[in-house]
Tab-separated table of C-alpha atoms in Angstrom:
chain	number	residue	atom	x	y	z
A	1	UNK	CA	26.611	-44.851	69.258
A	2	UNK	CA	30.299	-44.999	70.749
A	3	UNK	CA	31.850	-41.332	71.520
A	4	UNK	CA	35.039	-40.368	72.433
A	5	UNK	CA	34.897	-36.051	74.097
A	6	UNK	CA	38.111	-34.755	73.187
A	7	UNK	CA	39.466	-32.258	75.753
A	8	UNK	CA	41.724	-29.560	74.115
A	9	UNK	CA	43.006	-26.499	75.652
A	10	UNK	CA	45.686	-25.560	78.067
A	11	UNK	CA	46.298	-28.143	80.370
A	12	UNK	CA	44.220	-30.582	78.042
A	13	UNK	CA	45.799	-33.419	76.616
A	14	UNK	CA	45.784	-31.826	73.290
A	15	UNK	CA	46.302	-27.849	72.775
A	16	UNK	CA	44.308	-27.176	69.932
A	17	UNK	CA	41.054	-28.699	67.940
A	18	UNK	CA	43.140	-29.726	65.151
A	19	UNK	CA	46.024	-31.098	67.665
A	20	UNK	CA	42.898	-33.147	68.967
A	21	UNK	CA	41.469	-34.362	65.245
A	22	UNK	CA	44.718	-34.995	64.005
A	23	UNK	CA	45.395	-37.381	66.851
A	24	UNK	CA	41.751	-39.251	66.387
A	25	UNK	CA	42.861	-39.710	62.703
A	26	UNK	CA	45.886	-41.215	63.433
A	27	UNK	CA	43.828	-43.735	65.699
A	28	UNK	CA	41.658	-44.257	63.466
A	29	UNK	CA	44.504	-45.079	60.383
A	30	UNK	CA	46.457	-47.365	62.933
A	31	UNK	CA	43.220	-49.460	64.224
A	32	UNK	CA	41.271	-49.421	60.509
A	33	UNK	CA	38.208	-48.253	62.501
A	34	UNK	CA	36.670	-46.340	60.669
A	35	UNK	CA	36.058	-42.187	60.785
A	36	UNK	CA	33.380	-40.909	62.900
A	37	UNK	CA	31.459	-37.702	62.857
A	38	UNK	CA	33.483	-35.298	64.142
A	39	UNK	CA	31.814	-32.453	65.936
A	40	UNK	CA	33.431	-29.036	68.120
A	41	UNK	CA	32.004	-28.972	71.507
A	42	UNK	CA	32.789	-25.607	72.162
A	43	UNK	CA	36.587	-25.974	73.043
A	44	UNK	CA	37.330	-29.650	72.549
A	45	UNK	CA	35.603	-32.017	69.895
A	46	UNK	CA	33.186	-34.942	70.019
A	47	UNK	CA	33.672	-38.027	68.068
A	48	UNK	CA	30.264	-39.822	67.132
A	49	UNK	CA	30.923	-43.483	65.793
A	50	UNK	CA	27.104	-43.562	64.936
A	51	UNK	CA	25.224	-47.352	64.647
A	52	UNK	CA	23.205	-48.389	61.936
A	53	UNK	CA	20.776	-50.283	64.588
A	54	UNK	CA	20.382	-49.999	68.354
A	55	UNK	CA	22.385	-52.721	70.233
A	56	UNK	CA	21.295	-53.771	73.679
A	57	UNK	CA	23.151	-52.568	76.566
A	58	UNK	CA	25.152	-55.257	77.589
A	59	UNK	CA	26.069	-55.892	74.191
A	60	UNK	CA	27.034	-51.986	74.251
A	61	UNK	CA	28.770	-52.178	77.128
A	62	UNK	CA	30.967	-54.672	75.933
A	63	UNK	CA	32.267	-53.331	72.781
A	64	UNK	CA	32.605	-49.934	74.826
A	65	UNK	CA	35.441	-51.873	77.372
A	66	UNK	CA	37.320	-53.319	74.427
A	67	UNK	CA	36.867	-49.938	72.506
A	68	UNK	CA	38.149	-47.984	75.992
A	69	UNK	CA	40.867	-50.184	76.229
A	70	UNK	CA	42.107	-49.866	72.358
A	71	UNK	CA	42.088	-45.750	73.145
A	72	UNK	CA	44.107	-46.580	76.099
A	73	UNK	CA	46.710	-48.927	74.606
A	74	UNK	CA	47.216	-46.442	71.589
A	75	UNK	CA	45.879	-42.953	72.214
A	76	UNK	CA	44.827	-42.027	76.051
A	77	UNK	CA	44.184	-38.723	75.495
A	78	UNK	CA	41.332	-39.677	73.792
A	79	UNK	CA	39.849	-40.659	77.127
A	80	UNK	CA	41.260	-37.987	79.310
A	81	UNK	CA	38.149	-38.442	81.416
A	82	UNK	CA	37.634	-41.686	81.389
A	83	UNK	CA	33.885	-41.832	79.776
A	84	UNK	CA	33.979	-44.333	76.575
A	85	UNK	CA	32.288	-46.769	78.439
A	86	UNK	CA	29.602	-44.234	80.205
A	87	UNK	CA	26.044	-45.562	78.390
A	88	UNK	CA	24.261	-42.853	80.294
A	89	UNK	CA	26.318	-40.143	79.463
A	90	UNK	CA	24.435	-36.861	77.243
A	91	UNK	CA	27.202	-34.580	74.964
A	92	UNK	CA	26.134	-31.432	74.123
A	93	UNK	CA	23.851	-31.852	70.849
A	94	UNK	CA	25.038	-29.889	66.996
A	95	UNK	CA	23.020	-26.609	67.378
A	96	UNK	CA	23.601	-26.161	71.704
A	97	UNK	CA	25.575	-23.638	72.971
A	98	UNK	CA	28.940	-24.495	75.620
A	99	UNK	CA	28.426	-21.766	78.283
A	100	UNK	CA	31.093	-22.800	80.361
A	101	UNK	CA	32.696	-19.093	79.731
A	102	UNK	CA	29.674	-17.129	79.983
A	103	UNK	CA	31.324	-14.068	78.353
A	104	UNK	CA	32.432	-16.102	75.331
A	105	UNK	CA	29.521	-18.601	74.584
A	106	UNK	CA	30.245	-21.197	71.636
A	107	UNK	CA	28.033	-23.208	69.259
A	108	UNK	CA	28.451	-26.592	69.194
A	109	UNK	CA	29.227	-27.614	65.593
A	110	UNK	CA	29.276	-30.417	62.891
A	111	UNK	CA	32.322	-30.104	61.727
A	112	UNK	CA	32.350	-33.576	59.669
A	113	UNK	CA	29.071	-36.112	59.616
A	114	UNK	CA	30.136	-39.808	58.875
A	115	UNK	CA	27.786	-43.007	57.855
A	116	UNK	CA	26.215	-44.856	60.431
A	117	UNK	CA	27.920	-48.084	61.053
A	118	UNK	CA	26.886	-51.565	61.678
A	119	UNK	CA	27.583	-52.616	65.195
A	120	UNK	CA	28.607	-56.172	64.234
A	121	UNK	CA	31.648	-54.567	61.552
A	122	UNK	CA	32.575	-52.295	64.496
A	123	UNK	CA	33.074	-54.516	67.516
A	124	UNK	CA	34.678	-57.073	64.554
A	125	UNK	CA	37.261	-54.066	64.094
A	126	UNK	CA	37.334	-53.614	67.272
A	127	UNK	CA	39.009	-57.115	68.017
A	128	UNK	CA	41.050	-56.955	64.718
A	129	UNK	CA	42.650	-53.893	65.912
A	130	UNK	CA	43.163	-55.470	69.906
A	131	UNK	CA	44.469	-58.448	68.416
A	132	UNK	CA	47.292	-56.473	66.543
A	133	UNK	CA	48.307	-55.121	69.945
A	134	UNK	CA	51.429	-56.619	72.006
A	135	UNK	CA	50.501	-58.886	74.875
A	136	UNK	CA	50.894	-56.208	78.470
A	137	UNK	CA	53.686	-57.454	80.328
A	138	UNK	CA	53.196	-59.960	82.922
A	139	UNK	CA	55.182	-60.408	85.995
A	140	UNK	CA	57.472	-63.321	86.173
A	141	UNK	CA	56.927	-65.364	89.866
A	142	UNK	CA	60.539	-64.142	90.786
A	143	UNK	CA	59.920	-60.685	90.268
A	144	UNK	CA	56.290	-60.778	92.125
A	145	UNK	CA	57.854	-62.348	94.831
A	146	UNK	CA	61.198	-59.994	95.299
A	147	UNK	CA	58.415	-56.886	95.130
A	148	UNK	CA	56.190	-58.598	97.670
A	149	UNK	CA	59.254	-59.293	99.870
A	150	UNK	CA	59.987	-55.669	99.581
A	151	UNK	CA	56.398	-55.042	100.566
A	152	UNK	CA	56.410	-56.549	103.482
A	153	UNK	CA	59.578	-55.051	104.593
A	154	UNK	CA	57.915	-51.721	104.265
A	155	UNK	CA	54.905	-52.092	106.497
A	156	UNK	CA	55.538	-50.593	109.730
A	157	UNK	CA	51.706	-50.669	110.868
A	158	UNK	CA	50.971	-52.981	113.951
A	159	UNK	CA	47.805	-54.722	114.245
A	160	UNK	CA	47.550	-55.067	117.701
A	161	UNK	CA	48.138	-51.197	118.277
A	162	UNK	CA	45.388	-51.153	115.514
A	163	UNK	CA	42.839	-53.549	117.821
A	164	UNK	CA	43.936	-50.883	121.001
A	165	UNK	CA	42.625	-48.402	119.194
A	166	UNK	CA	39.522	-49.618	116.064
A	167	UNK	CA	36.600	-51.650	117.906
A	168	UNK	CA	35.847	-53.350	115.054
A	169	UNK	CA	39.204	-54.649	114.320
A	170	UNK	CA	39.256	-55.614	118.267
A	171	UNK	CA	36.221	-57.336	117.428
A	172	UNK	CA	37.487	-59.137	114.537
A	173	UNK	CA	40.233	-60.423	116.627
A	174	UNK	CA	38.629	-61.071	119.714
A	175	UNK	CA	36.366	-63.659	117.672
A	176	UNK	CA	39.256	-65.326	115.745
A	177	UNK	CA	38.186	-63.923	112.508
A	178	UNK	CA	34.772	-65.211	113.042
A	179	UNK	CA	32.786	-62.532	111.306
A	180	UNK	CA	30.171	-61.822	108.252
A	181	UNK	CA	32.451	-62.034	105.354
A	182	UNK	CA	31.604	-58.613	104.089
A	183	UNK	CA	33.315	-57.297	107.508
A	184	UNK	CA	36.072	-59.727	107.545
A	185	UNK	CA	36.872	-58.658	104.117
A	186	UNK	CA	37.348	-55.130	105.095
A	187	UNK	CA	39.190	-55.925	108.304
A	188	UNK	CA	41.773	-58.242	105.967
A	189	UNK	CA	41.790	-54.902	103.846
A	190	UNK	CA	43.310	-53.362	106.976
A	191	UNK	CA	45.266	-55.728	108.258
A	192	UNK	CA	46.997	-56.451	104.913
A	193	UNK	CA	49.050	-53.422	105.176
A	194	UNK	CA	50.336	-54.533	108.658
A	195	UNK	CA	53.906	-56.397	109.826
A	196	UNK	CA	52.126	-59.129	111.829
């Protein structure tokens, strides 16, 4: 199954459960996928898009990335925290109770079941809808290099009061660079943000 947790609330991306539906139904209109189970975790909602078959996990992981980045191209809120692509993760199950506010317990409840889908119609959605989305933005050279140029202008740090001071970038220059490349790669990660 793919799930999306819907956080509503104050301070939430949406204020109320049917802020929070209304906004997965638009998703789903606008991508064609189609509508999953729908179920109230307590405050927020859960949204089930259950599979006909089980589909192994790389497979899984896979269609989770292109559905995570979908939700973030047209609806982020439906990610607040970031979990579409978390195989491991366990949402409270129809029939629990969310105790988060002890003195005002909740059941967790089906509020609308769905059929289970086949995973190869999904992830084809899946693309259809990606496909229909404008190319992001990509930096022209001239632009990469005026912000780089700016960069550089900005870094104040000095290496060599760095090596005074960090043995291990001492090291790294005391042997030319002449390191295990796991420690030279950190020491460039240091040295990056320097003038010299």
């Amino acid at each position: 199954n793919f799930y999306f947790d819907i956080d509503c609330g104050k301070g939430k991306p949406y204020r109320s459960q049917p802020e929070g539906k209304d906004a997965l139904l638009l998703f789903c209109q606008k991508t064609e996928l189609p509508i999953p189970a729908i179920v109230s975790s307590g405050v927020g909602l859960y949204a089930h898009f259950k599979l006909s078959t089980s589909v192994p996990a790389g497979e899984w992981m896979a269609m989770a990335r292109k559905l995570k980045e979908l939700v973030a191209a047209l609806e982020p809120g439906l990610d607040n925290d970031g979990i579409i692509t978390d195989s491991a993760r366990v949402l409270r199950p129809v029939g629990a109770t969310h105790r988060k506010d002890p003195a005002n317990p909740k059941k967790v409840r089906l509020l609308q079941d769905c059929k289970p889908i086949n995973s190869l119609d999904f992830n084809a959605s899946v693309d259809k809808a990606l496909a229909k989305q404008p190319p992001k933005p990509v930096p022209s050279d001239k632009k990469s290099s005026h912000k780089n140029k700016d960069e550089l202008q900005e870094k104040n740090s000095s290496a060599i009061k760095i090596a005074e001071q960090c043995a291990v970038i001492d090291m790294l220059r005391k042997l030319k660079g002449n390191v295990s490349e796991p420690l030279w790669h950190a020491g460039v990660g240091v040295l990056r943000h320097c003038q010299e």
